[in-house]
Amino acid sequence: QVQLVESGGGLVQPGGSLRLSCKASGIIFNNYVMGWYRQAPGKQREMVATSGGSTIYADSVKGRFTISRDNAKNTVYLQMNSLKLEDTAVYYCNAVRSSLRLNYWGKGTLVTVSS
């Protein structure tokens, strides 16, 4: 059974930092592109960052967010610095193995940026 469990969300002031974690189980972690997506109220889910053969960031988070992964711990992280009000969203962890058309999602963790 595949599980992606996010943690680290919470309430933070503008300009602050948070670090999200996603622990994966039930998959061969190294074989997957891991990513973070987010969905703000009333908006569509959007890609934030992905980590596979290359690392990709949304333009809106470049220079502020850093995705990293620890393959030994089956965990992917998202370090978020200089947070803005518009970063408020539910953040979802994603695992994709395109060659086998496998795509898994976590349940999400809420990040609220507010003064």
One Martini backbone bead per residue (centre of mass of N, CA, C, O) as a GRO file, in nm:
protein
  115
    1GLN     BB    1   0.094   0.038   0.025
    2VAL     BB    2   0.059   0.364  -0.057
    3GLN     BB    3   0.240   0.637   0.110
    4LEU     BB    4   0.187   0.994   0.171
    5VAL     BB    5   0.337   1.199   0.432
    6GLU     BB    6   0.271   1.500   0.555
    7SER     BB    7   0.467   1.776   0.701
    8GLY     BB    8   0.499   2.122   0.852
    9GLY     BB    9   0.268   2.279   0.874
   10GLY     BB   10   0.126   2.625   0.910
   11LEU     BB   11   0.177   2.922   1.085
   12VAL     BB   12   0.296   3.224   0.919
   13GLN     BB   13   0.475   3.490   0.860
   14PRO     BB   14   0.577   3.714   0.673
   15GLY     BB   15   0.910   3.602   0.588
   16GLY     BB   16   0.906   3.325   0.665
   17SER     BB   17   0.950   2.975   0.767
   18LEU     BB   18   0.935   2.640   0.616
   19ARG     BB   19   0.925   2.273   0.658
   20LEU     BB   20   0.861   2.017   0.448
   21SER     BB   21   0.737   1.677   0.464
   22CYS     BB   22   0.777   1.347   0.288
   23LYS     BB   23   0.668   1.024   0.350
   24ALA     BB   24   0.747   0.719   0.195
   25SER     BB   25   0.549   0.424   0.106
   26GLY     BB   26   0.543   0.143  -0.118
   27ILE     BB   27   0.804   0.246  -0.271
   28ILE     BB   28   1.057   0.307  -0.505
   29PHE     BB   29   1.187   0.599  -0.459
   30ASN     BB   30   1.418   0.630  -0.680
   31ASN     BB   31   1.193   0.590  -0.928
   32TYR     BB   32   1.086   0.877  -0.846
   33VAL     BB   33   0.914   1.160  -0.894
   34MET     BB   34   0.923   1.433  -0.681
   35GLY     BB   35   0.659   1.647  -0.540
   36TRP     BB   36   0.518   1.980  -0.522
   37TYR     BB   37   0.196   2.099  -0.443
   38ARG     BB   38  -0.077   2.346  -0.482
   39GLN     BB   39  -0.386   2.476  -0.312
   40ALA     BB   40  -0.586   2.733  -0.336
   41PRO     BB   41  -0.846   2.905  -0.280
   42GLY     BB   42  -1.018   2.880  -0.585
   43LYS     BB   43  -0.788   2.700  -0.707
   44GLN     BB   44  -0.565   2.538  -0.877
   45ARG     BB   45  -0.349   2.306  -0.903
   46GLU     BB   46   0.011   2.344  -0.849
   47MET     BB   47   0.327   2.359  -0.924
   48VAL     BB   48   0.634   2.392  -0.739
   49ALA     BB   49   0.814   2.111  -0.722
   50THR     BB   50   1.074   1.898  -0.866
   51SER     BB   51   1.240   1.560  -0.822
   52GLY     BB   52   1.482   1.409  -1.035
   53GLY     BB   53   1.689   1.446  -1.278
   54SER     BB   54   1.555   1.717  -1.215
   55THR     BB   55   1.493   2.058  -1.122
   56ILE     BB   56   1.174   2.217  -1.057
   57TYR     BB   57   1.028   2.548  -1.075
   58ALA     BB   58   0.833   2.780  -1.000
   59ASP     BB   59   0.846   3.110  -1.053
   60SER     BB   60   0.713   3.196  -0.770
   61VAL     BB   61   0.968   3.026  -0.600
   62LYS     BB   62   1.217   3.122  -0.698
   63GLY     BB   63   1.466   3.164  -0.443
   64ARG     BB   64   1.279   3.041  -0.188
   65PHE     BB   65   1.265   2.744  -0.275
   66THR     BB   66   1.352   2.397  -0.164
   67ILE     BB   67   1.424   2.092  -0.301
   68SER     BB   68   1.454   1.766  -0.138
   69ARG     BB   69   1.626   1.441  -0.099
   70ASP     BB   70   1.607   1.122   0.087
   71ASN     BB   71   1.654   0.806  -0.013
   72ALA     BB   72   1.709   0.661   0.264
   73LYS     BB   73   1.419   0.796   0.385
   74ASN     BB   74   1.187   0.849   0.186
   75THR     BB   75   1.233   1.175   0.151
   76VAL     BB   76   1.074   1.493   0.104
   77TYR     BB   77   1.148   1.841   0.066
   78LEU     BB   78   1.037   2.187   0.170
   79GLN     BB   79   1.193   2.486   0.156
   80MET     BB   80   1.053   2.788   0.300
   81ASN     BB   81   1.111   3.118   0.208
   82SER     BB   82   0.986   3.417   0.209
   83LEU     BB   83   0.697   3.433   0.279
   84LYS     BB   84   0.373   3.470   0.138
   85LEU     BB   85   0.047   3.515   0.119
   86GLU     BB   86   0.033   3.350  -0.167
   87ASP     BB   87   0.132   3.069  -0.020
   88THR     BB   88  -0.136   2.998   0.057
   89ALA     BB   89  -0.196   2.644   0.118
   90VAL     BB   90  -0.223   2.329   0.002
   91TYR     BB   91   0.020   2.077   0.039
   92TYR     BB   92   0.143   1.837  -0.199
   93CYS     BB   93   0.241   1.518  -0.245
   94ASN     BB   94   0.438   1.359  -0.517
   95ALA     BB   95   0.436   1.048  -0.719
   96VAL     BB   96   0.626   0.958  -1.017
   97ARG     BB   97   0.592   0.694  -1.282
   98SER     BB   98   0.566   0.714  -1.609
   99SER     BB   99   0.638   0.428  -1.731
  100LEU     BB  100   0.382   0.313  -1.531
  101ARG     BB  101   0.157   0.514  -1.463
  102LEU     BB  102   0.236   0.644  -1.178
  103ASN     BB  103   0.023   0.818  -0.926
  104TYR     BB  104   0.075   0.998  -0.621
  105TRP     BB  105  -0.094   1.114  -0.314
  106GLY     BB  106  -0.136   1.315  -0.072
  107LYS     BB  107  -0.337   1.493   0.171
  108GLY     BB  108  -0.193   1.724   0.301
  109THR     BB  109  -0.073   2.062   0.395
  110LEU     BB  110  -0.115   2.348   0.578
  111VAL     BB  111  -0.045   2.685   0.463
  112THR     BB  112  -0.020   2.989   0.658
  113VAL     BB  113  -0.003   3.332   0.560
  114SER     BB  114   0.009   3.562   0.839
  115SER     BB  115  -0.037   3.863   1.047
   0.00000   0.00000   0.00000
